[in-house]
Tab-separated table of C-alpha atoms in Angstrom:
chain	number	residue	atom	x	y	z
A	285	UNK	CA	0.000	0.000	0.000
A	286	UNK	CA	2.868	2.375	0.705
A	287	UNK	CA	3.831	4.430	-2.290
A	288	UNK	CA	0.480	4.044	-4.040
A	289	UNK	CA	-1.175	7.045	-2.490
A	290	UNK	CA	-0.919	9.359	0.466
A	291	UNK	CA	-1.908	7.579	3.660
A	292	UNK	CA	-4.140	9.003	6.320
A	293	UNK	CA	-4.180	8.493	10.054
A	294	UNK	CA	-6.918	5.902	9.589
A	295	UNK	CA	-4.709	3.981	7.165
A	296	UNK	CA	-1.814	3.928	9.723
A	297	UNK	CA	-4.201	2.771	12.434
A	298	UNK	CA	-5.481	-0.001	10.166
A	299	UNK	CA	-1.939	-1.115	9.365
A	300	UNK	CA	-0.973	-1.237	13.051
A	301	UNK	CA	-4.097	-3.249	13.874
A	302	UNK	CA	-3.332	-5.665	11.066
A	303	UNK	CA	0.442	-6.100	11.695
A	304	UNK	CA	0.952	-5.188	15.374
A	305	UNK	CA	2.472	-8.533	16.171
A	306	UNK	CA	5.344	-7.895	13.749
A	307	UNK	CA	6.371	-4.877	15.880
A	308	UNK	CA	5.598	-6.433	19.226
A	309	UNK	CA	7.663	-9.599	18.834
A	310	UNK	CA	11.099	-7.949	18.279
A	311	UNK	CA	10.224	-5.234	20.808
A	312	UNK	CA	9.870	-7.974	23.404
A	313	UNK	CA	12.663	-10.276	22.258
A	314	UNK	CA	15.440	-7.726	21.757
A	315	UNK	CA	15.424	-6.288	25.329
A	316	UNK	CA	15.669	-9.851	26.600
A	317	UNK	CA	18.610	-10.467	24.296
A	318	UNK	CA	20.224	-7.185	25.431
A	319	UNK	CA	19.831	-8.138	29.039
A	320	UNK	CA	21.347	-11.549	28.328
A	321	UNK	CA	24.331	-9.953	26.590
A	322	UNK	CA	25.259	-8.108	29.767
A	323	UNK	CA	26.208	-11.453	31.267
A	324	UNK	CA	28.554	-12.149	28.367
A	325	UNK	CA	30.411	-8.809	28.382
A	326	UNK	CA	33.473	-8.482	30.639
A	327	UNK	CA	32.587	-6.143	33.531
A	328	UNK	CA	34.683	-2.979	33.939
A	329	UNK	CA	35.371	-1.270	37.273
A	330	UNK	CA	36.411	2.376	37.611
A	331	UNK	CA	38.344	3.632	40.620
A	332	UNK	CA	38.611	7.382	41.044
A	333	UNK	CA	40.467	9.814	43.291
A	334	UNK	CA	40.318	13.570	43.777
A	335	UNK	CA	43.501	15.642	43.935
A	336	UNK	CA	43.300	19.280	45.023
A	337	UNK	CA	45.889	21.972	44.334
A	338	UNK	CA	47.039	23.741	47.504
A	339	UNK	CA	48.444	27.179	46.987
A	340	UNK	CA	51.749	28.438	48.378
A	341	UNK	CA	51.618	28.770	52.157
A	342	UNK	CA	53.921	31.820	52.308
A	343	UNK	CA	52.338	34.933	50.746
A	344	UNK	CA	53.796	35.893	47.377
A	345	UNK	CA	54.416	39.399	48.680
A	346	UNK	CA	57.254	37.840	50.729
A	347	UNK	CA	58.447	35.043	48.449
A	348	UNK	CA	57.545	35.100	44.793
A	349	UNK	CA	56.936	31.700	43.206
A	350	UNK	CA	59.443	30.626	40.576
A	351	UNK	CA	57.041	28.306	38.731
A	352	UNK	CA	54.340	30.545	37.284
A	353	UNK	CA	53.131	28.329	34.458
A	354	UNK	CA	49.381	27.731	34.391
A	355	UNK	CA	48.288	24.517	36.102
A	356	UNK	CA	46.474	23.325	32.977
A	357	UNK	CA	49.680	23.444	30.991
A	358	UNK	CA	51.727	21.783	33.728
A	359	UNK	CA	49.057	19.128	34.185
A	360	UNK	CA	49.145	18.325	30.478
A	361	UNK	CA	52.946	18.127	30.592
A	362	UNK	CA	52.896	15.826	33.640
A	363	UNK	CA	50.248	13.683	32.004
A	364	UNK	CA	52.448	13.153	28.954
A	365	UNK	CA	55.382	12.224	31.168
A	366	UNK	CA	53.403	9.840	33.360
A	367	UNK	CA	51.751	8.174	30.379
A	368	UNK	CA	55.102	7.502	28.784
A	369	UNK	CA	56.219	3.939	28.169
A	370	UNK	CA	58.976	4.087	30.778
A	371	UNK	CA	56.437	4.962	33.499
A	372	UNK	CA	53.569	2.664	32.463
A	373	UNK	CA	55.470	-0.515	31.677
A	374	UNK	CA	56.596	-1.137	35.304
A	375	UNK	CA	52.982	-0.654	36.486
A	376	UNK	CA	51.652	-3.027	33.835
A	377	UNK	CA	54.212	-5.690	34.754
A	378	UNK	CA	53.621	-5.266	38.500
A	379	UNK	CA	49.823	-5.598	38.312
A	380	UNK	CA	49.847	-7.893	35.265
A	381	UNK	CA	47.388	-5.698	33.409
A	382	UNK	CA	45.622	-7.049	30.306
A	383	UNK	CA	47.715	-10.231	30.343
A	384	UNK	CA	45.599	-12.500	28.159
A	385	UNK	CA	48.630	-13.846	26.339
A	386	UNK	CA	47.682	-12.440	22.948
A	387	UNK	CA	48.440	-8.775	23.370
A	388	UNK	CA	51.899	-7.321	22.903
A	389	UNK	CA	53.402	-4.890	25.385
A	390	UNK	CA	52.738	-1.967	23.043
A	391	UNK	CA	49.057	-2.920	22.825
A	392	UNK	CA	48.843	-3.297	26.613
A	393	UNK	CA	50.434	0.156	27.051
A	394	UNK	CA	47.995	1.728	24.582
A	395	UNK	CA	45.051	0.051	26.313
A	396	UNK	CA	46.303	1.233	29.713
A	397	UNK	CA	46.569	4.805	28.417
A	398	UNK	CA	42.982	4.648	27.176
A	399	UNK	CA	41.762	3.437	30.566
A	400	UNK	CA	43.462	6.286	32.478
A	401	UNK	CA	41.298	9.378	32.848
A	402	UNK	CA	42.494	12.842	33.933
A	403	UNK	CA	39.577	15.248	34.361
A	404	UNK	CA	40.216	18.821	35.575
A	405	UNK	CA	37.712	20.356	37.983
A	406	UNK	CA	35.961	23.366	36.548
A	407	UNK	CA	35.074	25.223	39.702
A	408	UNK	CA	32.553	28.026	39.665
A	409	UNK	CA	34.809	30.014	41.998
A	410	UNK	CA	37.185	32.048	39.900
A	411	UNK	CA	40.844	31.435	40.512
A	412	UNK	CA	43.657	33.517	39.216
A	413	UNK	CA	46.297	30.842	38.849
A	414	UNK	CA	44.605	27.837	37.362
A	415	UNK	CA	42.383	24.906	38.250
A	416	UNK	CA	41.386	23.993	41.799
A	417	UNK	CA	42.144	20.312	41.212
A	418	UNK	CA	41.496	17.266	39.046
A	419	UNK	CA	40.159	13.719	39.107
A	420	UNK	CA	42.253	10.651	38.338
A	421	UNK	CA	40.461	7.465	37.317
A	422	UNK	CA	41.440	4.039	36.049
A	423	UNK	CA	39.268	1.344	34.514
A	424	UNK	CA	40.113	-2.348	34.899
A	425	UNK	CA	38.446	-5.742	34.855
A	426	UNK	CA	39.005	-6.133	38.581
A	427	UNK	CA	37.909	-3.668	41.266
A	428	UNK	CA	40.988	-4.151	43.447
A	429	UNK	CA	43.338	-3.763	40.483
A	430	UNK	CA	41.549	-0.584	39.424
A	431	UNK	CA	41.984	0.848	42.915
A	432	UNK	CA	45.675	-0.059	43.188
A	433	UNK	CA	46.596	1.239	39.739
A	434	UNK	CA	44.665	4.456	40.382
A	435	UNK	CA	46.671	4.908	43.590
A	436	UNK	CA	49.948	4.374	41.693
A	437	UNK	CA	49.046	6.968	39.108
A	438	UNK	CA	47.994	9.385	41.840
A	439	UNK	CA	51.392	8.928	43.559
A	440	UNK	CA	53.156	9.545	40.272
A	441	UNK	CA	51.340	12.850	39.826
A	442	UNK	CA	52.130	14.015	43.378
A	443	UNK	CA	55.813	13.066	43.181
A	444	UNK	CA	56.152	14.412	39.644
A	445	UNK	CA	54.742	17.755	40.743
A	446	UNK	CA	57.200	18.015	43.648
A	447	UNK	CA	60.225	17.019	41.577
A	448	UNK	CA	59.178	19.224	38.674
A	449	UNK	CA	58.793	22.307	40.850
A	450	UNK	CA	62.064	21.609	42.698
A	451	UNK	CA	63.910	21.101	39.412
A	452	UNK	CA	62.430	24.293	37.962
A	453	UNK	CA	63.437	26.318	41.028
A	454	UNK	CA	66.962	24.861	41.083
A	455	UNK	CA	67.371	25.398	37.342
A	456	UNK	CA	66.246	29.000	37.670
A	457	UNK	CA	68.709	29.585	40.505
A	458	UNK	CA	71.609	28.096	38.545
A	459	UNK	CA	70.728	30.154	35.486
A	460	UNK	CA	70.572	33.351	37.535
A	461	UNK	CA	73.951	32.552	39.114
A	462	UNK	CA	75.538	32.331	35.693
A	463	UNK	CA	73.887	35.538	34.545
A	464	UNK	CA	74.963	37.301	37.751
A	465	UNK	CA	78.608	36.260	37.243
A	466	UNK	CA	78.562	37.694	33.716
A	467	UNK	CA	76.893	40.882	34.944
A	468	UNK	CA	79.504	41.281	37.689
A	469	UNK	CA	82.358	40.901	35.193
A	470	UNK	CA	80.824	43.594	32.982
A	471	UNK	CA	80.237	45.846	35.988
A	472	UNK	CA	83.871	45.482	37.097
A	473	UNK	CA	84.972	46.379	33.600
A	474	UNK	CA	82.782	49.478	33.628
A	475	UNK	CA	84.082	50.470	37.087
A	476	UNK	CA	87.696	50.150	35.934
A	477	UNK	CA	86.948	52.214	32.846
A	478	UNK	CA	85.264	54.907	34.948
A	479	UNK	CA	88.133	55.013	37.461
A	480	UNK	CA	90.718	55.349	34.686
A	481	UNK	CA	88.721	58.158	33.089
A	482	UNK	CA	88.392	60.014	36.384
A	483	UNK	CA	92.111	59.679	36.994
A	484	UNK	CA	92.956	60.888	33.485
A	485	UNK	CA	90.680	63.927	33.563
A	486	UNK	CA	91.078	64.902	37.193
A	487	UNK	CA	89.941	68.508	37.626
A	488	UNK	CA	88.059	68.485	34.301
A	489	UNK	CA	85.151	66.305	35.377
A	490	UNK	CA	81.596	67.630	35.620
A	491	UNK	CA	81.115	69.450	38.914
A	492	UNK	CA	84.603	70.982	38.921
A	493	UNK	CA	83.669	73.951	36.724
A	494	UNK	CA	82.789	76.229	39.636
A	495	UNK	CA	85.984	75.477	41.531
A	496	UNK	CA	88.032	75.939	38.330
A	497	UNK	CA	86.464	79.318	37.636
A	498	UNK	CA	86.973	80.416	41.247
A	499	UNK	CA	90.589	79.311	40.998
A	500	UNK	CA	91.021	81.264	37.764
A	501	UNK	CA	89.688	84.379	39.452
A	502	UNK	CA	92.051	83.907	42.371
A	503	UNK	CA	95.060	83.319	40.109
A	504	UNK	CA	94.245	86.375	37.995
A	505	UNK	CA	94.151	88.432	41.161
A	506	UNK	CA	97.468	86.975	42.258
A	507	UNK	CA	98.962	87.600	38.804
A	508	UNK	CA	97.868	91.234	38.865
A	509	UNK	CA	99.339	91.681	42.305
A	510	UNK	CA	102.601	90.024	41.245
A	511	UNK	CA	102.793	92.132	38.104
A	512	UNK	CA	102.242	95.338	40.028
A	513	UNK	CA	104.782	94.333	42.640
A	514	UNK	CA	107.294	93.463	39.918
A	515	UNK	CA	106.736	96.825	38.254
A	516	UNK	CA	107.313	98.650	41.516
A	517	UNK	CA	110.460	96.671	42.187
A	518	UNK	CA	111.817	97.420	38.723
A	519	UNK	CA	111.027	101.073	39.184
A	520	UNK	CA	112.861	101.016	42.462
A	521	UNK	CA	115.744	99.289	40.786
A	522	UNK	CA	115.824	101.858	38.008
A	523	UNK	CA	115.819	104.606	40.578
A	524	UNK	CA	118.628	102.926	42.472
A	525	UNK	CA	120.584	102.478	39.280
A	526	UNK	CA	120.213	106.120	38.458
A	527	UNK	CA	121.490	107.073	41.884
A	528	UNK	CA	124.348	104.657	41.472
A	529	UNK	CA	125.147	106.163	38.144
A	530	UNK	CA	125.233	109.611	39.670
A	531	UNK	CA	127.504	108.391	42.424
A	532	UNK	CA	129.774	106.708	39.907
A	533	UNK	CA	129.832	109.868	37.860
A	534	UNK	CA	131.247	111.691	40.814
A	535	UNK	CA	134.178	109.254	41.068
A	536	UNK	CA	136.865	108.590	38.406
A	537	UNK	CA	135.376	106.685	35.457
A	538	UNK	CA	138.023	104.053	34.960
A	539	UNK	CA	137.749	100.436	34.315
A	540	UNK	CA	139.761	97.652	35.736
A	541	UNK	CA	141.942	97.884	32.667
A	542	UNK	CA	142.252	101.650	32.934
A	543	UNK	CA	139.803	102.476	30.072
A	544	UNK	CA	136.783	104.810	30.034
A	545	UNK	CA	133.476	102.826	30.567
A	546	UNK	CA	130.310	103.883	28.596
A	547	UNK	CA	128.375	104.486	31.775
A	548	UNK	CA	125.619	106.529	30.199
A	549	UNK	CA	124.901	103.951	27.593
A	550	UNK	CA	124.995	101.231	30.210
A	551	UNK	CA	122.489	103.069	32.343
A	552	UNK	CA	120.266	103.700	29.354
A	553	UNK	CA	120.482	100.042	28.458
A	554	UNK	CA	119.486	99.019	31.953
A	555	UNK	CA	116.569	101.433	31.932
A	556	UNK	CA	115.383	100.066	28.612
A	557	UNK	CA	115.668	96.487	29.884
A	558	UNK	CA	113.656	97.373	32.992
A	559	UNK	CA	111.049	99.021	30.777
A	560	UNK	CA	110.946	95.920	28.565
A	561	UNK	CA	110.371	93.688	31.596
A	562	UNK	CA	107.567	95.925	32.744
A	563	UNK	CA	105.889	95.951	29.346
A	564	UNK	CA	106.198	92.181	28.704
A	565	UNK	CA	104.533	91.526	32.048
A	566	UNK	CA	101.429	93.331	30.893
A	567	UNK	CA	101.420	93.037	27.098
A	568	UNK	CA	102.192	90.527	24.432
A	569	UNK	CA	105.298	90.477	22.281
A	570	UNK	CA	103.457	92.093	19.398
A	571	UNK	CA	102.524	95.173	21.379
A	572	UNK	CA	104.043	98.300	19.687
A	573	UNK	CA	105.756	99.629	22.819
A	574	UNK	CA	107.397	96.262	23.422
A	575	UNK	CA	108.642	96.138	19.845
A	576	UNK	CA	109.975	99.722	20.074
A	577	UNK	CA	111.811	99.096	23.361
A	578	UNK	CA	113.390	95.951	22.043
A	579	UNK	CA	114.528	97.735	18.922
A	580	UNK	CA	116.196	100.445	21.058
A	581	UNK	CA	117.854	97.826	23.230
A	582	UNK	CA	119.203	96.123	20.153
A	583	UNK	CA	120.622	99.378	18.715
A	584	UNK	CA	122.169	100.354	22.021
A	585	UNK	CA	123.761	96.939	22.417
A	586	UNK	CA	125.254	97.304	18.907
A	587	UNK	CA	126.731	100.696	19.882
A	588	UNK	CA	128.209	99.260	23.049
A	589	UNK	CA	129.682	96.425	21.070
A	590	UNK	CA	131.393	98.906	18.695
A	591	UNK	CA	132.777	101.066	21.540
A	592	UNK	CA	136.559	100.836	22.383
A	593	UNK	CA	135.810	99.304	25.674
A	594	UNK	CA	133.868	96.571	23.965
A	595	UNK	CA	134.466	94.219	26.788
A	596	UNK	CA	131.418	93.032	28.568
A	597	UNK	CA	130.308	95.695	30.952
A	598	UNK	CA	129.870	94.472	34.426
A	599	UNK	CA	126.482	94.591	35.997
A	600	UNK	CA	125.634	97.677	37.943
A	601	UNK	CA	125.529	95.647	41.085
A	602	UNK	CA	128.887	94.042	40.502
A	603	UNK	CA	131.293	95.425	43.127
A	604	UNK	CA	134.542	97.028	42.040
A	605	UNK	CA	137.642	97.608	44.062
A	606	UNK	CA	137.602	101.266	43.109
A	607	UNK	CA	134.033	101.883	44.311
A	608	UNK	CA	133.396	104.101	47.262
A	609	UNK	CA	131.465	102.937	50.299
A	610	UNK	CA	128.246	104.586	49.209
A	611	UNK	CA	128.569	103.048	45.770
A	612	UNK	CA	129.179	99.642	47.250
A	613	UNK	CA	126.068	100.011	49.452
A	614	UNK	CA	124.052	101.041	46.477
A	615	UNK	CA	125.367	98.044	44.534
A	616	UNK	CA	124.330	95.762	47.423
A	617	UNK	CA	120.828	97.237	47.322
A	618	UNK	CA	120.745	96.664	43.586
A	619	UNK	CA	121.715	93.011	44.036
A	620	UNK	CA	118.949	92.562	46.586
A	621	UNK	CA	116.505	94.220	44.219
A	622	UNK	CA	117.630	92.023	41.344
A	623	UNK	CA	117.156	88.893	43.438
A	624	UNK	CA	113.700	90.092	44.505
A	625	UNK	CA	112.779	90.850	40.912
A	626	UNK	CA	113.984	87.412	39.804
A	627	UNK	CA	111.941	85.731	42.536
A	628	UNK	CA	108.904	87.783	41.629
A	629	UNK	CA	109.295	86.834	37.976
A	630	UNK	CA	109.460	83.154	38.941
A	631	UNK	CA	106.298	83.610	41.001
A	632	UNK	CA	104.699	85.339	38.044
A	633	UNK	CA	105.667	82.509	35.710
A	634	UNK	CA	104.285	79.934	38.150
A	635	UNK	CA	100.986	81.797	38.392
A	636	UNK	CA	100.791	82.052	34.611
A	637	UNK	CA	101.430	78.315	34.314
A	638	UNK	CA	98.642	77.582	36.766
A	639	UNK	CA	96.375	79.958	34.850
A	640	UNK	CA	97.005	78.071	31.619
A	641	UNK	CA	96.274	74.776	33.409
A	642	UNK	CA	92.915	75.939	34.739
A	643	UNK	CA	92.038	77.619	31.438
A	644	UNK	CA	92.659	74.280	29.698
A	645	UNK	CA	90.440	72.534	32.237
A	646	UNK	CA	87.577	74.979	31.720
A	647	UNK	CA	87.919	74.764	27.927
A	648	UNK	CA	87.965	70.952	27.922
A	649	UNK	CA	85.015	70.552	30.314
A	650	UNK	CA	82.225	70.228	27.661
A	651	UNK	CA	83.933	67.403	25.744
A	652	UNK	CA	84.957	65.651	28.954
A	653	UNK	CA	81.421	65.980	30.312
A	654	UNK	CA	79.923	64.350	27.203
A	655	UNK	CA	82.279	61.365	27.369
A	656	UNK	CA	81.846	61.154	31.145
A	657	UNK	CA	78.055	60.972	30.772
A	658	UNK	CA	78.399	58.134	28.267
A	659	UNK	CA	80.675	56.172	30.614
A	660	UNK	CA	78.535	56.813	33.698
A	661	UNK	CA	75.366	55.882	31.771
A	662	UNK	CA	76.885	52.526	30.797
A	663	UNK	CA	78.069	52.068	34.353
A	664	UNK	CA	74.628	52.858	35.790
A	665	UNK	CA	72.982	50.465	33.320
A	666	UNK	CA	75.394	47.691	34.265
A	667	UNK	CA	74.857	48.438	37.966
A	668	UNK	CA	71.053	48.383	37.615
A	669	UNK	CA	71.187	45.101	35.676
A	670	UNK	CA	73.470	43.584	38.298
A	671	UNK	CA	71.211	44.745	41.172
A	672	UNK	CA	68.140	43.364	39.412
A	673	UNK	CA	69.790	39.986	38.840
A	674	UNK	CA	70.997	39.911	42.444
A	675	UNK	CA	67.474	40.573	43.681
A	676	UNK	CA	66.059	37.870	41.420
A	677	UNK	CA	68.720	35.418	42.546
A	678	UNK	CA	67.836	36.030	46.199
A	679	UNK	CA	64.164	35.550	45.374
A	680	UNK	CA	64.951	32.355	43.486
A	681	UNK	CA	67.025	31.015	46.392
A	682	UNK	CA	64.165	31.640	48.796
A	683	UNK	CA	61.726	29.997	46.387
A	684	UNK	CA	64.034	26.989	46.051
A	685	UNK	CA	64.263	26.672	49.818
A	686	UNK	CA	60.481	27.011	49.968
A	687	UNK	CA	60.075	24.117	47.545
A	688	UNK	CA	62.549	22.005	49.536
A	689	UNK	CA	60.514	22.635	52.678
A	690	UNK	CA	57.360	21.724	50.711
A	691	UNK	CA	55.773	25.057	51.503
A	692	UNK	CA	55.024	25.920	47.873
A	693	UNK	CA	52.152	24.837	45.670
A	694	UNK	CA	51.345	21.152	46.249
A	695	UNK	CA	48.947	18.435	45.173
A	696	UNK	CA	46.885	17.202	48.130
A	697	UNK	CA	44.950	13.943	47.821
A	698	UNK	CA	41.448	14.813	48.912
A	699	UNK	CA	39.961	11.340	48.444
A	700	UNK	CA	41.943	8.137	48.288
A	701	UNK	CA	41.139	5.847	45.329
A	702	UNK	CA	37.853	4.119	46.035
A	703	UNK	CA	37.146	0.416	45.732
A	704	UNK	CA	34.234	0.184	43.258
A	705	UNK	CA	31.390	-1.977	44.513
A	706	UNK	CA	29.689	-2.448	41.149
A	707	UNK	CA	30.988	-2.455	37.611
A	708	UNK	CA	30.670	0.688	35.591
A	709	UNK	CA	29.978	-1.355	32.468
A	710	UNK	CA	28.017	-3.067	31.050
A	711	UNK	CA	25.009	-1.076	32.205
A	712	UNK	CA	21.970	-3.350	32.044
A	713	UNK	CA	19.336	-0.568	31.709
A	714	UNK	CA	21.242	0.766	28.744
A	715	UNK	CA	21.397	-2.635	27.088
A	716	UNK	CA	17.647	-3.260	27.730
A	717	UNK	CA	16.724	0.180	26.424
A	718	UNK	CA	18.906	-0.255	23.375
A	719	UNK	CA	17.319	-3.702	22.739
A	720	UNK	CA	13.841	-2.216	22.967
A	721	UNK	CA	14.764	0.580	20.558
A	722	UNK	CA	16.344	-1.899	18.136
A	723	UNK	CA	13.302	-4.214	18.324
A	724	UNK	CA	10.870	-1.375	17.609
A	725	UNK	CA	13.014	-0.144	14.757
A	726	UNK	CA	13.249	-3.617	13.233
A	727	UNK	CA	9.459	-4.222	13.566
A	728	UNK	CA	8.629	-0.905	11.978
A	729	UNK	CA	11.032	-1.611	9.162
A	730	UNK	CA	9.480	-5.014	8.471
A	731	UNK	CA	5.959	-3.567	8.551
A	732	UNK	CA	6.946	-0.798	6.211
A	733	UNK	CA	8.598	-3.261	3.816
A	734	UNK	CA	5.524	-5.554	3.801
A	735	UNK	CA	3.185	-2.656	3.191
A	736	UNK	CA	5.364	-1.465	0.360
A	737	UNK	CA	5.201	-4.876	-1.319
A	738	UNK	CA	1.458	-5.316	-0.591
A	739	UNK	CA	-0.734	-4.130	-3.537
A	740	UNK	CA	-4.120	-5.351	-2.243
A	741	UNK	CA	-7.156	-3.057	-2.753
A	742	UNK	CA	-8.974	-2.621	0.523
A	743	UNK	CA	-11.127	0.515	0.273
A	744	UNK	CA	-12.498	3.138	-2.050
A	745	UNK	CA	-9.306	5.233	-1.960
A	746	UNK	CA	-7.303	2.250	-3.227
A	747	UNK	CA	-9.736	1.819	-6.142
A	748	UNK	CA	-9.459	5.453	-7.007
A	749	UNK	CA	-5.677	5.233	-6.784
A	750	UNK	CA	-5.568	2.348	-9.285
A	751	UNK	CA	-8.497	3.168	-11.652
A	752	UNK	CA	-8.993	6.922	-11.247
A	753	UNK	CA	-12.777	6.189	-11.416
A	754	UNK	CA	-15.448	7.218	-8.928
A	755	UNK	CA	-17.181	4.510	-6.809
A	756	UNK	CA	-20.964	4.294	-7.108
A	757	UNK	CA	-21.603	1.793	-4.312
A	758	UNK	CA	-20.137	-0.838	-2.069
A	759	UNK	CA	-21.617	-4.347	-1.749
A	760	UNK	CA	-20.787	-6.304	1.311
A	761	UNK	CA	-19.206	-9.707	0.856
A	762	UNK	CA	-21.729	-12.459	1.606
A	763	UNK	CA	-20.272	-15.659	0.105
A	764	UNK	CA	-17.747	-18.194	1.478
A	765	UNK	CA	-15.935	-18.715	-1.829
A	766	UNK	CA	-12.261	-18.598	-1.386
A	767	UNK	CA	-10.390	-16.311	-3.533
A	768	UNK	CA	-7.283	-17.256	-5.303
A	769	UNK	CA	-4.233	-15.892	-3.782
A	770	UNK	CA	-2.411	-13.494	-6.073
A	771	UNK	CA	0.880	-14.602	-7.454
A	772	UNK	CA	3.802	-13.191	-5.589
A	773	UNK	CA	6.973	-12.093	-7.160
A	774	UNK	CA	10.236	-11.777	-5.449
A	775	UNK	CA	11.132	-8.133	-4.898
A	776	UNK	CA	8.159	-7.079	-6.997
A	777	UNK	CA	4.608	-5.883	-6.560
A	778	UNK	CA	1.622	-8.160	-6.553
A	779	UNK	CA	-1.001	-8.035	-9.242
A	780	UNK	CA	-3.623	-5.529	-8.159
A	781	UNK	CA	-6.734	-7.133	-6.611
A	782	UNK	CA	-10.179	-5.882	-7.364
A	783	UNK	CA	-11.724	-7.639	-4.351
A	784	UNK	CA	-9.807	-7.774	-1.113
A	785	UNK	CA	-10.732	-8.854	2.360
A	786	UNK	CA	-14.298	-9.840	3.043
A	787	UNK	CA	-15.879	-6.810	1.426
A	788	UNK	CA	-16.299	-7.012	-2.396
A	789	UNK	CA	-16.355	-3.767	-4.248
A	790	UNK	CA	-18.186	-2.783	-7.405
A	791	UNK	CA	-17.077	-0.012	-9.645
A	792	UNK	CA	-19.501	1.341	-12.152
A	793	UNK	CA	-17.477	4.030	-13.629
A	794	UNK	CA	-17.560	4.704	-17.227
């Protein structure tokens, strides 16, 4: 009937009334079969334990944790390590897991991995540093074996966490020690460079400008005072020389050899020399007065050299046996003056040398300051890096000691692995329900297939579907004559029947 025309609710009801037993039989038999299968399937027991993550007992404001990786990532890493062949094979051999004689060790390891469950706890309470804990479960054919293996895996996680954190802290400390040694070597190099620079440019370093300028002012004042004192002394000397010349003029002008000495020219020469000394103390060599005085001195010296008594004239202060007492006293005063003038000139030269030194320092200060800033900046950077590493190393040492004392983050076993009282699989309600669903599905499929192959005409709508003619009346079936069964064809439709069931039909269409 299916596929010939659109069916109504009455048609479905009629089909169910006619073929209900086809649906009912598998719907009853299959749940029974499912229930029976549960006795054939190997039971599986699951043992489970809860591990909580305890945070560091010392506040992080005092000791900062070295291991800051998220717990989810560390848990995944530990899981990969624990599920490795080297860790699982000893457990499999100890508890003789999956030893049915047909499985290789690789297959037993893979099956063991599949039966281990690691389930993180997703707590509703927000945590800043990861999960609050996780479940560990193991599934085995025996309840006691499942409990023991679950306990072994739980111990592996706890010990792996402790060793992993201790190794991370120790590795961090060793790394920081190496970095600190390198930073100290660089800092020592920078300190040596800075010390050498300070020694080389002593007095020119930044901060010495004020003292250098004050020293320049003081030296200029001293130079002016020395220059003025030298000028006064030379004037006094010139005056004394003039008096000496007058006194010598009053006595016979004879030399030691009996010749006439050019006293006037000698006195003029001495005056010019004193004037030259005065001018050179205040002006440079290019100053016109200095040039003029030197030219006169040169001309006068040439005249003295051409004079008959060309011998070197003795100094005015040089004593002579023919000098009178007053002349000798005056010569002694002149010698004292000459010594004072010489000393004053040495003082003047020393002050000028110091002036040039401090002028060089002030002039070189900008360049020295720029290089000094570069050196001190490198030194400060190296010092800051060294201090930072030293602080981190101290923190890492405290964190390492904290891990050794087991005061850091730890895994705490909240519930020991339980001993399962009933198998987790097979679940009989599931098998029965699945059998019922399969039986109903199979019955409906068979009914649908039979209806699809059935081409019997049972009512007016079937006649209309086959003949497309209207029905004038329906005559009830009254006889007992058996009707010939229509020929069936495999995987084909039956020949349409004009009379079906116990109600013959009459079509008077035309």
